[in-house]
mmCIF file of C-alpha atoms in Angstrom:
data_model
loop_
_atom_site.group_PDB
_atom_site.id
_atom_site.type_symbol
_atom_site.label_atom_id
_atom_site.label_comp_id
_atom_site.label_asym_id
_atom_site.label_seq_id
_atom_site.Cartn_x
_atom_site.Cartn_y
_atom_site.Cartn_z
ATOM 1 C CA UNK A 1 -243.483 -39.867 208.452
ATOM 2 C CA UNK A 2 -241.495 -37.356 210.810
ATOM 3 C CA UNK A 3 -244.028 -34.225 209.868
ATOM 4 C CA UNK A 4 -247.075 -36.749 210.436
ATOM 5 C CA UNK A 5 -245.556 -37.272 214.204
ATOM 6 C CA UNK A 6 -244.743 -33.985 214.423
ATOM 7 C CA UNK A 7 -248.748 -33.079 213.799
ATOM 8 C CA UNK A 8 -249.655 -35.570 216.455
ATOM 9 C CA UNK A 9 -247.551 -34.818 219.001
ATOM 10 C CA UNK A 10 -245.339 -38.335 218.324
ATOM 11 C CA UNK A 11 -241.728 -39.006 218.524
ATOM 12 C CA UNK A 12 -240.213 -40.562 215.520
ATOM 13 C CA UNK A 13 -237.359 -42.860 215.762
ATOM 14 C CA UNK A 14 -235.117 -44.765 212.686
ATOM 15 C CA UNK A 15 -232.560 -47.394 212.579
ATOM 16 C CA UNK A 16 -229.792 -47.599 210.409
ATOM 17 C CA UNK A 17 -226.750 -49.421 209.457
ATOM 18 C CA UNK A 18 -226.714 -48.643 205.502
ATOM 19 C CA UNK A 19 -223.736 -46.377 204.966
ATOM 20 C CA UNK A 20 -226.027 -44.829 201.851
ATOM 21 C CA UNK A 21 -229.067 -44.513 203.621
ATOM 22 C CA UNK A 22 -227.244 -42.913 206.491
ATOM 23 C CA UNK A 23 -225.360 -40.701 204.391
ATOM 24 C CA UNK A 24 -229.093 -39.268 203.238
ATOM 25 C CA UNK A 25 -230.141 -39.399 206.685
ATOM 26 C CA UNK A 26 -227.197 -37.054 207.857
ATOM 27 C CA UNK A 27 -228.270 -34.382 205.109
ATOM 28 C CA UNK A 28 -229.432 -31.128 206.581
ATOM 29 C CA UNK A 29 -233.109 -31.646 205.656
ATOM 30 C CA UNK A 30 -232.888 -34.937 208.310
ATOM 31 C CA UNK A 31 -230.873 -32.274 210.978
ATOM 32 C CA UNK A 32 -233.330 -29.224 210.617
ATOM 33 C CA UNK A 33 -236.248 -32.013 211.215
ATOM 34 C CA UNK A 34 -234.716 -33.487 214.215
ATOM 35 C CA UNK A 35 -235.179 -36.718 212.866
ATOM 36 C CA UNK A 36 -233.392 -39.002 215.354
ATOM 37 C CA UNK A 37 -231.760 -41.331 213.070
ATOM 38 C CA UNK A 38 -229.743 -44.160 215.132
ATOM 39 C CA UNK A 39 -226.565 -45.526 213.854
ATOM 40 C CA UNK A 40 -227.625 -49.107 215.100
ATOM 41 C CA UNK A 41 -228.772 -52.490 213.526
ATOM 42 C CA UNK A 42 -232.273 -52.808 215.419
ATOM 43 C CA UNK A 43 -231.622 -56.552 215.485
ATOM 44 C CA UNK A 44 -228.257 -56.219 217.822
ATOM 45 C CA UNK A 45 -228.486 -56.102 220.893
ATOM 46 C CA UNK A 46 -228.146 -52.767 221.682
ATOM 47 C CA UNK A 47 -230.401 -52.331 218.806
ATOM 48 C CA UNK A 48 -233.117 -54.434 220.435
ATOM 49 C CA UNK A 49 -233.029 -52.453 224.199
ATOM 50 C CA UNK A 50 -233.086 -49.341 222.446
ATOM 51 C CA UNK A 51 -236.310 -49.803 220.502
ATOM 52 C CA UNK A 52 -238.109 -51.940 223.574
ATOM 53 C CA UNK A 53 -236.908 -48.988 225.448
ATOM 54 C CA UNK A 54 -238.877 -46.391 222.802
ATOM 55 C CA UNK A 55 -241.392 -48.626 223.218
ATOM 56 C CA UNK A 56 -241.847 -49.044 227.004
ATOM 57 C CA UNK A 57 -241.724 -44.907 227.160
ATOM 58 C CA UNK A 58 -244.224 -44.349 224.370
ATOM 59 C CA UNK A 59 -248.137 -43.856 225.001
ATOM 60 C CA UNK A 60 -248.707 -45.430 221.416
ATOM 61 C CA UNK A 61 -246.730 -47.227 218.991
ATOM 62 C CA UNK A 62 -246.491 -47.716 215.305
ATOM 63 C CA UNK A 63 -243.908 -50.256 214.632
ATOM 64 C CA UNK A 64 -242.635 -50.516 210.982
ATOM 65 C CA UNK A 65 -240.658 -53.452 209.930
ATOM 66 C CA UNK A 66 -238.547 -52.269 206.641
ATOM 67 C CA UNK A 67 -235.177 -53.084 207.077
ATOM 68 C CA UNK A 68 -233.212 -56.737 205.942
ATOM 69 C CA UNK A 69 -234.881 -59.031 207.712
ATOM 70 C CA UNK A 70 -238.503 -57.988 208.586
ATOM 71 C CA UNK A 71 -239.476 -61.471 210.011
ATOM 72 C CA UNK A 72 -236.962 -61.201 212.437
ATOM 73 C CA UNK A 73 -237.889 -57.250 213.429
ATOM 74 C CA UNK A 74 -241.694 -58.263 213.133
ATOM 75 C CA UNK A 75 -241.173 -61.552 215.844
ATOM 76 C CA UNK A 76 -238.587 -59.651 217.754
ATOM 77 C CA UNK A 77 -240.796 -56.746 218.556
ATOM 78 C CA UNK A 78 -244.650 -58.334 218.319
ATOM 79 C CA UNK A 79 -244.311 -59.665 222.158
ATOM 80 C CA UNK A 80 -243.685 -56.144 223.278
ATOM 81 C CA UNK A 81 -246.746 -54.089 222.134
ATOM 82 C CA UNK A 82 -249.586 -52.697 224.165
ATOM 83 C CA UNK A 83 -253.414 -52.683 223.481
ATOM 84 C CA UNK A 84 -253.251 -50.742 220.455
ATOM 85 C CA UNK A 85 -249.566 -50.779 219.537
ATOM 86 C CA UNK A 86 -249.565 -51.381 215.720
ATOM 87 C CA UNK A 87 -246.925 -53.229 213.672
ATOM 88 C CA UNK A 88 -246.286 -53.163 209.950
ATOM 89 C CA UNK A 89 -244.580 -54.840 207.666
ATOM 90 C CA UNK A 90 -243.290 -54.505 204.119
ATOM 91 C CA UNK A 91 -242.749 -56.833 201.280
ATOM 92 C CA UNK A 92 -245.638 -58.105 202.379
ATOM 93 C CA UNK A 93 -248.202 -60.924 200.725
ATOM 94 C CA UNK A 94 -250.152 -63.411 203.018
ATOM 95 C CA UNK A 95 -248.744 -66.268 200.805
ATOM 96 C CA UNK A 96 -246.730 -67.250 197.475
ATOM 97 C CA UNK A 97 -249.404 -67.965 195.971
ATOM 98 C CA UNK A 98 -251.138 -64.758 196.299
ATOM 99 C CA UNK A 99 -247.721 -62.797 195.834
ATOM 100 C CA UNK A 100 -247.885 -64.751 192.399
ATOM 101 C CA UNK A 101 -251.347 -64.023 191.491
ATOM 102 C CA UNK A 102 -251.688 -60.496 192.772
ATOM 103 C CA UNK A 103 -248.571 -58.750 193.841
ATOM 104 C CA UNK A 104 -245.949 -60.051 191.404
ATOM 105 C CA UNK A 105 -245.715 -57.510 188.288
ATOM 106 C CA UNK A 106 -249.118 -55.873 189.096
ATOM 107 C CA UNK A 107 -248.359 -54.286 192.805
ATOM 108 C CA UNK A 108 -244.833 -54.816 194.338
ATOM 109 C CA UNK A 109 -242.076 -57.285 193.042
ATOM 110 C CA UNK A 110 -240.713 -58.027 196.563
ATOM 111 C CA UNK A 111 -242.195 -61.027 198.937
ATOM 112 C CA UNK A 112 -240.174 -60.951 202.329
ATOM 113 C CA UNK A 113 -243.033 -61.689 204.784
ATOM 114 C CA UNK A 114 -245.938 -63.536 205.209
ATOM 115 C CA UNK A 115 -248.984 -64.852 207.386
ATOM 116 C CA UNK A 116 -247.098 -67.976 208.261
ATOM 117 C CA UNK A 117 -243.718 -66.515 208.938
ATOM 118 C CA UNK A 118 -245.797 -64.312 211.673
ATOM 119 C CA UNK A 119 -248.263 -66.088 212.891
ATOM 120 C CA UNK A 120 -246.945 -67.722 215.577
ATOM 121 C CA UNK A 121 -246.074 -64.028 217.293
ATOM 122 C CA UNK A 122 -249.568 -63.021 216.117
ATOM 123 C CA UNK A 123 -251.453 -65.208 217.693
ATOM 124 C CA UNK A 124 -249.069 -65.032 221.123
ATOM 125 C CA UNK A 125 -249.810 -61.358 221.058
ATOM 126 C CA UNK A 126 -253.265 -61.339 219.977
ATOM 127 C CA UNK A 127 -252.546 -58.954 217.116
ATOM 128 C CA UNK A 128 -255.321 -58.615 214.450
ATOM 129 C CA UNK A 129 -255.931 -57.172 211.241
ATOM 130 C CA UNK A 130 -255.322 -53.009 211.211
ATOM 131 C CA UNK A 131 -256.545 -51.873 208.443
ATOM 132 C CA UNK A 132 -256.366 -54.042 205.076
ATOM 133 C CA UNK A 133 -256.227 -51.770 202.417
ATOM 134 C CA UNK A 134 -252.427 -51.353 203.627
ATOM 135 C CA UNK A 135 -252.201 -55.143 202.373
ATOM 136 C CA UNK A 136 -252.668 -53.596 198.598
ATOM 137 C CA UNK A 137 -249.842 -51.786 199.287
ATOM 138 C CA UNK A 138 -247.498 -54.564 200.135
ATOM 139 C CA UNK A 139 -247.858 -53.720 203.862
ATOM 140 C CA UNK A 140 -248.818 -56.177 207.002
ATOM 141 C CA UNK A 141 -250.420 -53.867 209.015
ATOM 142 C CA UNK A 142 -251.837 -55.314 212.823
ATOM 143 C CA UNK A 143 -252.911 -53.394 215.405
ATOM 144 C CA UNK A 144 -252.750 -55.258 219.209
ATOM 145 C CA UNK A 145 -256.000 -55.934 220.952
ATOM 146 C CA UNK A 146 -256.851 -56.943 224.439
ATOM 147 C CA UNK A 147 -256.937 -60.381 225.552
ATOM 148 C CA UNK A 148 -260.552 -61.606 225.843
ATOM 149 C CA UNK A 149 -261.998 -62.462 229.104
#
C-alpha cells in the first residue's frame, strides 16, 4: 500500500497497538519506506484526533477499517469524509446469510461487518457503493458522494 501512495503522490498512515505487528512494523524495510506507523489505538482518543486530523489535511482519502473492531473505526470515521473520500472495510459480507452461502469456506472465514452494522453512518454520509468486486474479496468498499440538490 505505501509504494502505491508513493506512485501517487499520497501519504500513508497506520495504526497500531499489536506488540507483534509493531515489532514487524519497526523492521528496517518499514524505516527505509518511511512508513509512518503510529503507536496508537485509532479508537482512543488521541487515536481518533490524529486520524480526523490526517483526514482534514488530506486532498483525498482512502480509509481502511482492519483493525479489532471495524464497526466502530467504520462509524467513527464515515461522518468525516469528503466528496470522494472512500472507506473500506474487511471481514466483510452484507449479511449472515450471505457470509454462509458465499463467503464461509469458499472466500474468507471471517464476518466482522455488515450492511446493517453500517448503514445508519452510510446513509448519514451519503456513502455509496465503490467498486463491488472488492465485496468478493471480503472488503466493504464506499466511496462518499455529494448530497443531491
Amino acid at each position: 500500500l505505501k509504494d502505491e501512495c508513493d506512485k501517487i503522490g499520497a501519504k500513508f498512515v497506520t495504526y497500531e497497538t499489536d506488540p507483534a505487528r509493531l515489532a514487524l512494523h519497526t523492521h528496517e524495510e518499514f524505516a527505509k519506506r518511511n512508513i509512518d506507523v503510529r503507536k496508537l489505538d485509532v479508537l482512543s482518543p488521541e487515536g481518533v484526533e490524529s486520524a480526523l486530523a490526517e483526514l482534514r489535511n488530506s486532498r483525498r482519502a482512502l480509509v481502511l477499517c482492519a483493525g479489532g473492531n471495524k464497526i466502530s473505526e467504520f462509524n467513527t470515521f464515515a461522518p468525516h469524509l469528503r466528496v470522494n473520500d472512500i472507506i473500506m472495510a474487511h471481514d466483510y459480507a452484507p449479511n449472515a446469510e450471505i457470509f454462509g452461502q458465499e463467503y464461509l469456506n469458499k472466500i474468507w472465514n471471517w464476518h466482522e461487518i455488515d450492511d446493517h452494522a453500517t448503514a445508519d453512518a452510510r446513509a448519514a454520509a451519503n456513502l455509496v457503493p465503490y467498486y463491488p468486486d472488492f465485496n468478493t474479496a471480503a472488503w466493504l468498499c464506499v466511496i462518499k458522494q455529494a448530497p443531491e440538490d
